[in-house]
mmCIF file with all atom_site columns, C-alpha atoms in Angstrom:
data_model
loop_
_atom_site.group_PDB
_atom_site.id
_atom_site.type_symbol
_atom_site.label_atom_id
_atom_site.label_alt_id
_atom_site.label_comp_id
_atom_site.label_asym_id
_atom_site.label_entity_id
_atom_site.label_seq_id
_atom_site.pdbx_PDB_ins_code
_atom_site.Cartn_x
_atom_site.Cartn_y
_atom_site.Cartn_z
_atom_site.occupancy
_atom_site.B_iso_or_equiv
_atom_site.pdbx_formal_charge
_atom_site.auth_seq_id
_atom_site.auth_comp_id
_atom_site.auth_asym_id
_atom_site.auth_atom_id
_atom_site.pdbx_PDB_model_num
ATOM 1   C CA . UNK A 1 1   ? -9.936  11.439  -24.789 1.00 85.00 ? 211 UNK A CA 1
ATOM 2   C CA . UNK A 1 2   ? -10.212 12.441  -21.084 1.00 92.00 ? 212 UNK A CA 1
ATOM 3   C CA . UNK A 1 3   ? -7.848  12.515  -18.443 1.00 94.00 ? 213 UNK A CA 1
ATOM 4   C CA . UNK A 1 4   ? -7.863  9.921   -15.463 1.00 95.00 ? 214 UNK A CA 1
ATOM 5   C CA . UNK A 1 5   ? -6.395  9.790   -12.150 1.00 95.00 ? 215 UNK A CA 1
ATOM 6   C CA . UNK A 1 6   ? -6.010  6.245   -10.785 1.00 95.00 ? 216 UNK A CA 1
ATOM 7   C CA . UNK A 1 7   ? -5.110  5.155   -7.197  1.00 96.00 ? 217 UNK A CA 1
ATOM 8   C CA . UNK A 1 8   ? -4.628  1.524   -6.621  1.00 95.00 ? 218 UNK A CA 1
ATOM 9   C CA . UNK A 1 9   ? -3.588  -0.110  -3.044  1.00 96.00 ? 219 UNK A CA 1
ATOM 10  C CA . UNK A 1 10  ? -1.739  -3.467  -3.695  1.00 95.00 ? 220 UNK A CA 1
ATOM 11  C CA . UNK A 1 11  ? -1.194  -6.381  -1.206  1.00 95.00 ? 221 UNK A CA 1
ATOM 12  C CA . UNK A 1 12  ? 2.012   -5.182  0.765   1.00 94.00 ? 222 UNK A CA 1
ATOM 13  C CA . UNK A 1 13  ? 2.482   -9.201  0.553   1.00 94.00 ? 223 UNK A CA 1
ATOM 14  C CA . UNK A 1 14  ? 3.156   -8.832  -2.975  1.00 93.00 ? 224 UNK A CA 1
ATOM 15  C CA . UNK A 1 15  ? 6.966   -7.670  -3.746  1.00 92.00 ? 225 UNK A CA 1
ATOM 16  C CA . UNK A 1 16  ? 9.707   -8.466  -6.167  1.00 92.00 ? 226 UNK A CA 1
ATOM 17  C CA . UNK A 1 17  ? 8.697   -9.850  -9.570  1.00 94.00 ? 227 UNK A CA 1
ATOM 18  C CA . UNK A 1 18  ? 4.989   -10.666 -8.623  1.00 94.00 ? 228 UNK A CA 1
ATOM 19  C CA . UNK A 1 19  ? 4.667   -6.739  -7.885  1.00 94.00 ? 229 UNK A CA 1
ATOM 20  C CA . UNK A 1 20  ? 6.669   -5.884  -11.307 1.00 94.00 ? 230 UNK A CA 1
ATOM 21  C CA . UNK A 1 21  ? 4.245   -8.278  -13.012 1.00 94.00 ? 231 UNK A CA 1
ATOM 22  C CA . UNK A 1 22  ? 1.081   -6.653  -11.584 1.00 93.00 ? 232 UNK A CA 1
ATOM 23  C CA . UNK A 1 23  ? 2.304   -3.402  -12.348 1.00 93.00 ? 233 UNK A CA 1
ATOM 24  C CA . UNK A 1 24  ? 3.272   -4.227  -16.072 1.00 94.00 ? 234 UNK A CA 1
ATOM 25  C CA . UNK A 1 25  ? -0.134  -6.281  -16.400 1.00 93.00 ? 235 UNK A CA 1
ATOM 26  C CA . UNK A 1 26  ? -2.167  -3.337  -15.727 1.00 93.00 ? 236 UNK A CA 1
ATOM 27  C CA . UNK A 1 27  ? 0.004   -0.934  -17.524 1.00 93.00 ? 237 UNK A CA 1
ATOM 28  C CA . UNK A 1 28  ? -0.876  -3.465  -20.414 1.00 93.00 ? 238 UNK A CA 1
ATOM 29  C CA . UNK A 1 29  ? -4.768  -3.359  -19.934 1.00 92.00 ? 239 UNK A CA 1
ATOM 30  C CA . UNK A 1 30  ? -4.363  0.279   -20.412 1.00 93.00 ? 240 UNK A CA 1
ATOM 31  C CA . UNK A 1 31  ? -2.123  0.199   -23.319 1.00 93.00 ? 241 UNK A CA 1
ATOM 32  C CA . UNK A 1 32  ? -3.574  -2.777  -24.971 1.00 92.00 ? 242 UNK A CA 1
ATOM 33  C CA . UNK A 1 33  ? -7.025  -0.489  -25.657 1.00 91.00 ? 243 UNK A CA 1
ATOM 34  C CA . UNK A 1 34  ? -4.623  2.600   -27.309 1.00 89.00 ? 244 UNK A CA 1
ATOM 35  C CA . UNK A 1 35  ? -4.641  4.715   -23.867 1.00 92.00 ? 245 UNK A CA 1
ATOM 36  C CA . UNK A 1 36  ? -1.443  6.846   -23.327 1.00 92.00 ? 246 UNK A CA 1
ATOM 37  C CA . UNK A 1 37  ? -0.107  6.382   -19.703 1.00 93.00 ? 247 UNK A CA 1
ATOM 38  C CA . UNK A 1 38  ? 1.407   9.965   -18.728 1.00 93.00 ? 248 UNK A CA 1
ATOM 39  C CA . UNK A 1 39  ? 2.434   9.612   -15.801 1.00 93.00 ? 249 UNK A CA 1
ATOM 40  C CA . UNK A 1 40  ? 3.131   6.241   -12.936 1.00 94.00 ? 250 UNK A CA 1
ATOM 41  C CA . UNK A 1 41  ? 4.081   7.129   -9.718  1.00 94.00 ? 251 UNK A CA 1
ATOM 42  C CA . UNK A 1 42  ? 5.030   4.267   -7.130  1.00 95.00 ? 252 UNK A CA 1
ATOM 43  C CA . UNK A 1 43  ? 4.598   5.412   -3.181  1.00 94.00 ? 253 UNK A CA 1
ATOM 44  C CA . UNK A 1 44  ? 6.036   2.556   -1.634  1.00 93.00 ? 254 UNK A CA 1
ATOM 45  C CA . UNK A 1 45  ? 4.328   0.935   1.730   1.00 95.00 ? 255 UNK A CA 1
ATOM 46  C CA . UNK A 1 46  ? 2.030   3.050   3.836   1.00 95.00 ? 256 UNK A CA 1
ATOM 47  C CA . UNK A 1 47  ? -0.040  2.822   6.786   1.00 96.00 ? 257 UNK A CA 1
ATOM 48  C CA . UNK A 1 48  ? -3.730  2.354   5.650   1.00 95.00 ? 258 UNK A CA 1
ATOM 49  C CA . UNK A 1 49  ? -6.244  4.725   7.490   1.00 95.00 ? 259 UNK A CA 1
ATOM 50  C CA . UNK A 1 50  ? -8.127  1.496   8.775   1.00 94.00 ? 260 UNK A CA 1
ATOM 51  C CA . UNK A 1 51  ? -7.697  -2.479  8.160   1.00 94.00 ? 261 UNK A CA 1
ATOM 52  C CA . UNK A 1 52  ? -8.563  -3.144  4.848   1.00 93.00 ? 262 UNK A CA 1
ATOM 53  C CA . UNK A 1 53  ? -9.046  -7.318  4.122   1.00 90.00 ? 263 UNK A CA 1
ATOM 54  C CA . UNK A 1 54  ? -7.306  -7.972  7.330   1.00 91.00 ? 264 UNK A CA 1
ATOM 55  C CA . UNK A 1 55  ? -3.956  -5.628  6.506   1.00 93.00 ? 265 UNK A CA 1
ATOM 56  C CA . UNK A 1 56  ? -2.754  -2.572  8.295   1.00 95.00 ? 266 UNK A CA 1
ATOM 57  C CA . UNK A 1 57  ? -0.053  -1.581  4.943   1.00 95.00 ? 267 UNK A CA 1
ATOM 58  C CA . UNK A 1 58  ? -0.656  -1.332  1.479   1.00 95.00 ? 268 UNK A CA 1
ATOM 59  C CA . UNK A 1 59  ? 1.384   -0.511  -1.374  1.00 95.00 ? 269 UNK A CA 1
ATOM 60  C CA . UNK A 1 60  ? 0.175   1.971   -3.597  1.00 96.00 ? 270 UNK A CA 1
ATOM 61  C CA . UNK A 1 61  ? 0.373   3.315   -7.060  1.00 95.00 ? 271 UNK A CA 1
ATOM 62  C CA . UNK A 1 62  ? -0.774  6.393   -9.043  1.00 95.00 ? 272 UNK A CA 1
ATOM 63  C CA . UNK A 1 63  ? -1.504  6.383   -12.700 1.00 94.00 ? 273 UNK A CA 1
ATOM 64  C CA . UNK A 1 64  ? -2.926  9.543   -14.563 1.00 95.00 ? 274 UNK A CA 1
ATOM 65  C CA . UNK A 1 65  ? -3.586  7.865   -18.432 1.00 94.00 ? 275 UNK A CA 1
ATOM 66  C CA . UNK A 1 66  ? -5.620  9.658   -21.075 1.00 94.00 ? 276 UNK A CA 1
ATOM 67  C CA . UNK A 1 67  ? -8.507  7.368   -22.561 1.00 92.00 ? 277 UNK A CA 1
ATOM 68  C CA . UNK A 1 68  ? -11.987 7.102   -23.499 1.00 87.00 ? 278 UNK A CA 1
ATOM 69  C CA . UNK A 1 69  ? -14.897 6.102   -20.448 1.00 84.00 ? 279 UNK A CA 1
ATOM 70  C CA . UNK A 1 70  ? -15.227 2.572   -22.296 1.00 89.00 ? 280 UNK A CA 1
ATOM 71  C CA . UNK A 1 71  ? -11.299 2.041   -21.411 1.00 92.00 ? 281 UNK A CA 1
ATOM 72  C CA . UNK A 1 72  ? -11.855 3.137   -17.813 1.00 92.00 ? 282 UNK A CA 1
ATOM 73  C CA . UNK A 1 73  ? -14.853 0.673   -16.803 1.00 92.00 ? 283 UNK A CA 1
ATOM 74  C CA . UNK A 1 74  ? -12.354 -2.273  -18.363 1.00 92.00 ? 284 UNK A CA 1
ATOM 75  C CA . UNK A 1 75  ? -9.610  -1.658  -16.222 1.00 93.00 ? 285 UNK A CA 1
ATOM 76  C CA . UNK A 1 76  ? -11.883 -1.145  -13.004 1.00 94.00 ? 286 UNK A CA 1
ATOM 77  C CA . UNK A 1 77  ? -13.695 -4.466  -14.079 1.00 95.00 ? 287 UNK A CA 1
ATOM 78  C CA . UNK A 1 78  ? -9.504  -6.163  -14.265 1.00 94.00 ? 288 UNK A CA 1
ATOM 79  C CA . UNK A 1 79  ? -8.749  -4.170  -11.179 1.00 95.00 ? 289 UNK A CA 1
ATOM 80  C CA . UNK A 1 80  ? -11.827 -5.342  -9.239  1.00 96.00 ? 290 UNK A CA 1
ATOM 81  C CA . UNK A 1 81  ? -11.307 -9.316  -9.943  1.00 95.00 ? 291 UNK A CA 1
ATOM 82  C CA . UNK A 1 82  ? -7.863  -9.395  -8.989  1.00 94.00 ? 292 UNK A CA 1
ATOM 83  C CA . UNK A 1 83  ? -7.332  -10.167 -5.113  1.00 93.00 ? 293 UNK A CA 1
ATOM 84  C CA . UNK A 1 84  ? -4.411  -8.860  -4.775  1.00 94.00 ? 294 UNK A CA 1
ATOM 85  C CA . UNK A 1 85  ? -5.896  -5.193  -5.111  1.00 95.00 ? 295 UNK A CA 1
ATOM 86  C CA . UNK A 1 86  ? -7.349  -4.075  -2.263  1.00 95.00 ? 296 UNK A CA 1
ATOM 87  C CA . UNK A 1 87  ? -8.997  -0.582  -2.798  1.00 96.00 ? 297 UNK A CA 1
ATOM 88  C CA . UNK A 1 88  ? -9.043  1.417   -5.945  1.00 96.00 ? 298 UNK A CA 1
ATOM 89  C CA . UNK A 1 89  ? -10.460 4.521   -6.740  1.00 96.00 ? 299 UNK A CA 1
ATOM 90  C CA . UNK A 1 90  ? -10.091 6.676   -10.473 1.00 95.00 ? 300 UNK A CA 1
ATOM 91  C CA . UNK A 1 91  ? -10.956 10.224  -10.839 1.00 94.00 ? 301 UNK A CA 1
ATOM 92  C CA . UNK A 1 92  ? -11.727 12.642  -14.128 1.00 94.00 ? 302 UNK A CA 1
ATOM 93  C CA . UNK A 1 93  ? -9.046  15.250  -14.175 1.00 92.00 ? 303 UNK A CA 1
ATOM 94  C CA . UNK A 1 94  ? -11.484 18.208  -15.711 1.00 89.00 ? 304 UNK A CA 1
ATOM 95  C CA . UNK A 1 95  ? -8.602  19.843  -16.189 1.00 84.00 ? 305 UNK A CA 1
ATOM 96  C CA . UNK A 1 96  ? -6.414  17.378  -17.707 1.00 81.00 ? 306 UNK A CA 1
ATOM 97  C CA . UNK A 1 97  ? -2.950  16.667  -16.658 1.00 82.00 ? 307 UNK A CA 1
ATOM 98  C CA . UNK A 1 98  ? -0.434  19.214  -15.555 1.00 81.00 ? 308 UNK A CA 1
ATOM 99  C CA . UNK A 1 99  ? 2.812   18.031  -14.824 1.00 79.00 ? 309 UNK A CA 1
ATOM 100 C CA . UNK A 1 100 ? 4.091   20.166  -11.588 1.00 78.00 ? 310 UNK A CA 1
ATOM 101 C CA . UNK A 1 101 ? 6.443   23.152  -12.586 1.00 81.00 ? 311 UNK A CA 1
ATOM 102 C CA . UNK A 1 102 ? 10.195  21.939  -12.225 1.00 77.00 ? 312 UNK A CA 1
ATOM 103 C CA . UNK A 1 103 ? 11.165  22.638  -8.828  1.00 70.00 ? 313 UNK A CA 1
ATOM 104 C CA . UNK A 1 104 ? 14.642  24.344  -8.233  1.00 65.00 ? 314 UNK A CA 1
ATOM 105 C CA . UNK A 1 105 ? 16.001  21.346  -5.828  1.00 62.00 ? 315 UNK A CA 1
ATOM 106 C CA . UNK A 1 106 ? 18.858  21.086  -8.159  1.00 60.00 ? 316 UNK A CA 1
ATOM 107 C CA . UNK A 1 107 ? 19.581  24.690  -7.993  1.00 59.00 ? 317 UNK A CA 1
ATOM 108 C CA . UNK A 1 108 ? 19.619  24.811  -4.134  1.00 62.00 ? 318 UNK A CA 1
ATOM 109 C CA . UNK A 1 109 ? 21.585  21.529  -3.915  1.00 65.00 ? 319 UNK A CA 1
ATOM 110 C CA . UNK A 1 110 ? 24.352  23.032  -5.650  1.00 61.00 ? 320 UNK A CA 1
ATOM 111 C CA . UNK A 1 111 ? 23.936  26.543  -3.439  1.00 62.00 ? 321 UNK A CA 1
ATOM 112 C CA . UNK A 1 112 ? 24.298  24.338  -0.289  1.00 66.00 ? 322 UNK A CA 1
ATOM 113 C CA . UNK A 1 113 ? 26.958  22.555  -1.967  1.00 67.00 ? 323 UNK A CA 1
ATOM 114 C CA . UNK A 1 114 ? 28.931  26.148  -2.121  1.00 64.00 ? 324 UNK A CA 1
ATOM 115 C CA . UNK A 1 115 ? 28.117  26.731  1.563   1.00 64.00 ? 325 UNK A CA 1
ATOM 116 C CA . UNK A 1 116 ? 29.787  23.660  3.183   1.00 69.00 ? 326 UNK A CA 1
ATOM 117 C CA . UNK A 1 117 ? 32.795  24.175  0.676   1.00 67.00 ? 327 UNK A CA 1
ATOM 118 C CA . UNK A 1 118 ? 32.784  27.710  2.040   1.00 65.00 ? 328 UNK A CA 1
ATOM 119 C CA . UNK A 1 119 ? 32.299  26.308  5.706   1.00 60.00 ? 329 UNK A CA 1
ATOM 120 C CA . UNK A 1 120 ? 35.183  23.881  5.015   1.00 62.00 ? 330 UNK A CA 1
ATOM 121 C CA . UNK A 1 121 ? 37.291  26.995  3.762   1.00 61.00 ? 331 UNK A CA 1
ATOM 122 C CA . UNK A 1 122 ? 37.095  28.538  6.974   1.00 59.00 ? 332 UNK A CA 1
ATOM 123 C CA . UNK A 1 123 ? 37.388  25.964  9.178   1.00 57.00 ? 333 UNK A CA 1
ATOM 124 C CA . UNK A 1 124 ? 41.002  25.228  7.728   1.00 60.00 ? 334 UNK A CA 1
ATOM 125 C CA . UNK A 1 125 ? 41.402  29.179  7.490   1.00 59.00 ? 335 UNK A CA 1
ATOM 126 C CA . UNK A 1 126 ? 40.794  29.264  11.579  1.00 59.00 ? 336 UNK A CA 1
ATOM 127 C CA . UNK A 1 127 ? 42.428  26.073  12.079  1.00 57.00 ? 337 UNK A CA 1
ATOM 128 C CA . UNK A 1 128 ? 45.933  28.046  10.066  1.00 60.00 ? 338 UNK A CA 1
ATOM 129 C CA . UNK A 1 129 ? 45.444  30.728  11.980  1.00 56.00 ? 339 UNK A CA 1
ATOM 130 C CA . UNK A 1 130 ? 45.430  28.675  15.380  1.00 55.00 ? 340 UNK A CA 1
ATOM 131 C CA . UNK A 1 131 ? 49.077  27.393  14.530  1.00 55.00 ? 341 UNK A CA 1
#
């Protein structure tokens, strides 16, 4: 099994339950043929480089998967009959898959969290003191 990288620009037309339903049919061509999906990443709308099939927006999707090259040239071949996809591109990851390290957002949340309790202590501290 090798590691794939897949980028796929959907029609920004299609939204709600047609865009679920895309997503979960292609999830399913993968799936369907034993491949193990590690990772889906939806990035929303964007601004396309240049006009692709008469749109200016596109909505795209990442998908790293693990699976054989037989796997990969069946989901191209579903990717590349449906109109509603307008560019597509997948990758080997020589590498494989690493997941980034866990960042410390959390941590810093919480540190900023202290600050502005801190800032609020001494606000009503000066504002005492005013009196």
């Amino acid at each position: 099994m090798r590691t794939y990288e897949s980028i796929f620009i959907i029609n920004p037309e299609v939204v709600g339950d047609a865009y679920v339903a895309m997503l979960d049919k292609f999830k399913g061509v993968l799936e369907d043929q034993g491949t193990e999906i590690l990772k889906i990443e939806e990035w929303g709308v964007r601004k396309l480089a240049y006009p692709i099939k008469k749109e200016s927006r596109g909505n795209f999707v990442l998908l790293i998967f693990e699976a054989g090259p037989k796997v990969v040239a069946e989901y191209e071949r579903r990717l590349r009959i449906d109109e509603s996809i307008m560019k597509f591109q997948t990758i080997l990851l020589e590498d494989g898959y690493q997941p980034p390290p866990v960042s410390e957002q959390p941590v810093t949340e919480a540190a900023q969290e202290a600050a502005d309790d801190e800032t609020d202590e001494d606000t009503e501290e000066e504002t005492e003191t005013a009196e």
